[in-house]
Short mmCIF file of C-alpha atoms in Angstrom, two decimals:
data_model
loop_
_atom_site.label_atom_id
_atom_site.label_comp_id
_atom_site.label_asym_id
_atom_site.label_seq_id
_atom_site.Cartn_x
_atom_site.Cartn_y
_atom_site.Cartn_z
CA MET A 26 12.88 8.49 -7.53
CA LYS A 27 10.30 10.29 -6.91
CA GLU A 28 10.01 12.80 -3.98
CA LYS A 29 7.07 12.82 -3.59
CA LEU A 30 5.29 8.71 -3.59
CA ASN A 31 1.29 7.64 -4.22
CA ILE A 32 1.29 5.22 -0.97
CA ALA A 33 -2.05 3.58 -0.83
CA LEU A 34 -3.41 2.28 2.38
CA VAL A 35 -6.11 0.06 3.22
CA ALA A 36 -7.25 -2.03 6.21
CA HIS A 37 -9.91 -4.52 7.63
CA ASP A 38 -12.69 -3.33 10.21
CA HIS A 39 -10.50 -5.76 12.97
CA ARG A 40 -6.69 -4.19 11.77
CA LYS A 41 -7.99 -0.46 11.47
CA ALA A 42 -7.12 0.49 14.35
CA ASP A 43 -3.62 -0.89 14.17
CA MET A 44 -3.23 0.93 11.26
CA VAL A 45 -4.72 3.94 12.58
CA ASP A 46 -2.16 3.49 14.86
CA TRP A 47 0.49 2.83 12.45
CA ALA A 48 0.16 5.84 10.74
CA LYS A 49 0.29 7.86 12.96
CA TYR A 50 3.34 6.69 13.94
CA ASN A 51 4.66 7.39 10.88
CA ALA A 52 3.20 10.52 10.69
CA GLY A 53 5.51 12.78 9.71
CA TYR A 54 6.67 10.83 6.86
CA LEU A 55 3.51 9.77 5.81
CA SER A 56 2.70 14.24 5.76
CA LYS A 57 4.95 14.42 2.97
CA HIS A 58 3.84 12.59 0.25
CA HIS A 59 0.12 11.52 -1.44
CA LEU A 60 -2.35 8.87 0.41
CA VAL A 61 -4.65 6.87 -1.42
CA CYS A 62 -7.21 4.73 0.50
CA THR A 63 -9.99 2.87 0.85
CA GLY A 64 -13.13 4.65 2.06
CA THR A 65 -13.15 3.93 5.68
CA THR A 66 -9.86 3.65 6.82
CA GLY A 67 -8.62 7.38 4.91
CA SER A 68 -11.46 8.84 6.80
CA LEU A 69 -9.97 7.72 10.20
CA ILE A 70 -6.14 8.20 9.09
CA LYS A 71 -7.07 11.75 8.24
CA ALA A 72 -9.10 12.07 11.29
CA ALA A 73 -6.18 11.04 13.62
CA MET A 74 -3.82 12.80 11.83
CA GLU A 75 -6.30 16.39 11.46
CA GLU A 76 -5.71 15.63 15.39
CA MET A 77 -2.29 15.87 15.51
CA GLY A 78 -2.02 19.04 13.55
CA ILE A 79 -1.01 17.70 10.20
CA THR A 80 -3.62 17.45 7.42
CA PRO A 81 -2.30 15.02 5.23
CA ASP A 82 -2.35 14.75 1.08
CA MET A 83 -5.50 11.87 0.96
CA GLU A 84 -7.54 10.48 -1.96
CA CYS A 85 -10.11 8.33 -0.66
CA MET A 86 -11.92 5.65 -2.72
CA HIS A 87 -14.77 3.38 -1.68
CA SER A 88 -14.25 1.56 1.37
CA GLY A 89 -12.81 -2.25 0.23
CA PRO A 90 -15.90 -4.19 0.10
CA MET A 91 -17.39 -1.82 -2.14
CA GLY A 92 -14.72 -1.71 -4.77
CA GLY A 93 -12.27 0.55 -3.09
CA ASP A 94 -9.71 -2.83 -3.43
CA ALA A 95 -10.24 -2.56 -7.20
CA GLU A 96 -10.36 1.25 -7.71
CA ILE A 97 -6.53 0.78 -6.15
CA ALA A 98 -5.95 -1.82 -7.71
CA ALA A 99 -6.70 0.26 -10.57
CA LYS A 100 -4.16 2.29 -9.49
CA VAL A 101 -1.43 0.23 -9.27
CA VAL A 102 -1.70 -1.17 -13.27
CA ARG A 103 -1.83 2.39 -14.04
CA GLY A 104 1.94 2.89 -12.24
CA GLU A 105 -0.48 5.66 -10.18
CA ILE A 106 1.26 3.75 -6.79
CA ASP A 107 4.81 3.17 -5.60
CA PHE A 108 3.37 1.56 -2.24
CA ALA A 109 0.99 -0.02 -0.30
CA VAL A 110 0.05 -1.28 3.31
CA PHE A 111 -3.28 -3.92 3.27
CA LEU A 112 -3.02 -4.56 6.58
CA ILE A 113 -5.37 -7.48 5.92
CA ASP A 114 -7.90 -9.98 8.17
CA ASP A 115 -6.55 -13.69 8.54
CA LEU A 116 -8.63 -14.14 10.54
CA ASN A 117 -12.18 -13.40 9.50
CA PRO A 118 -13.05 -13.85 6.05
CA GLN A 119 -14.21 -10.94 3.91
CA PRO A 120 -17.64 -11.48 1.26
CA HIS A 121 -14.77 -9.62 -0.83
CA GLU A 122 -12.26 -12.10 -1.39
CA ALA A 123 -11.85 -11.83 -5.55
CA ASP A 124 -10.80 -8.32 -4.58
CA ILE A 125 -8.47 -8.64 -2.62
CA GLN A 126 -6.60 -10.88 -3.86
CA MET A 127 -6.76 -9.02 -7.25
CA LEU A 128 -5.05 -6.42 -5.10
CA LEU A 129 -2.25 -8.41 -4.04
CA ARG A 130 -1.54 -9.93 -7.64
CA GLN A 131 -1.34 -6.15 -9.16
CA CYS A 132 0.99 -5.15 -7.13
CA ARG A 133 2.73 -8.53 -7.57
CA LEU A 134 2.93 -8.06 -11.23
CA HIS A 135 4.17 -4.77 -11.36
CA ASN A 136 6.88 -4.83 -9.05
CA VAL A 137 4.76 -2.36 -6.46
CA PRO A 138 6.05 -3.12 -2.50
CA ILE A 139 2.99 -4.16 -0.90
CA ALA A 140 2.93 -4.52 3.16
CA CYS A 141 0.15 -6.37 4.94
CA ASN A 142 1.55 -6.27 8.47
CA ARG A 143 3.79 -2.89 10.54
CA VAL A 144 6.87 -4.76 10.11
CA SER A 145 8.09 -5.12 7.05
CA ALA A 146 5.66 -1.73 5.90
CA ASP A 147 8.34 -0.45 7.99
CA HIS A 148 11.30 -2.16 7.18
CA ILE A 149 9.74 -0.95 3.55
CA LEU A 150 9.06 2.89 4.75
CA SER A 151 12.75 3.38 5.95
CA SER A 152 14.82 2.06 3.16
CA THR A 153 16.90 3.74 1.52
CA LEU A 154 16.37 2.94 -1.99
CA TRP A 155 13.35 5.13 -1.85
CA GLY A 156 15.69 8.37 -1.70
CA ASN A 157 18.05 7.20 -3.84
CA PRO A 158 18.28 8.67 -7.95
CA ASP A 159 21.12 5.89 -8.74
CA TYR A 160 18.16 2.91 -7.54
CA HIS A 161 16.05 1.30 -10.33
CA PRO A 162 13.61 -1.43 -9.40
CA THR A 163 14.82 -3.79 -12.37
CA GLU A 164 11.97 -5.24 -14.58
CA GLN A 165 10.11 -8.25 -13.34
CA SER A 166 10.65 -11.36 -15.95
CA PHE A 167 8.67 -14.12 -15.78
CA VAL A 168 9.90 -16.40 -18.37
CA ARG A 169 10.03 -19.51 -17.99
CA PHE A 170 13.47 -21.01 -16.48
CA GLU A 171 15.22 -23.51 -18.96
CA ARG A 172 18.11 -25.87 -17.05
CA LYS A 173 20.85 -25.64 -19.86
#
């Protein structure tokens, strides 16, 4: 496994405060890795971390509705994202639902762990497998299962 991970952080408007709080809680860990964020989420996380005296290694895409989710999905396809946290607002409709589903689908297809709530994000982030040189993710199989 790599020493420096590429971690995507995305949050819908009604989940941005939760994402910033999560990023502050995990700032020590996140500051050791490269963050790839959608525009507004990234600017909020950057400001919060800088208030803590941390200058994050961060790359900001466009905002989600303006293509940021699609930009991150493209990075997933190219193998440039190791882990994603996407705090989705499940209570309000999103005008870019197709892009949201595309990002989730690409993470699933390309075996990129994606957390959609803080608890799963904490569990994935704290996994001892990240630093284990003996761990190599198994390639996914999309072969139809046949009973014998």
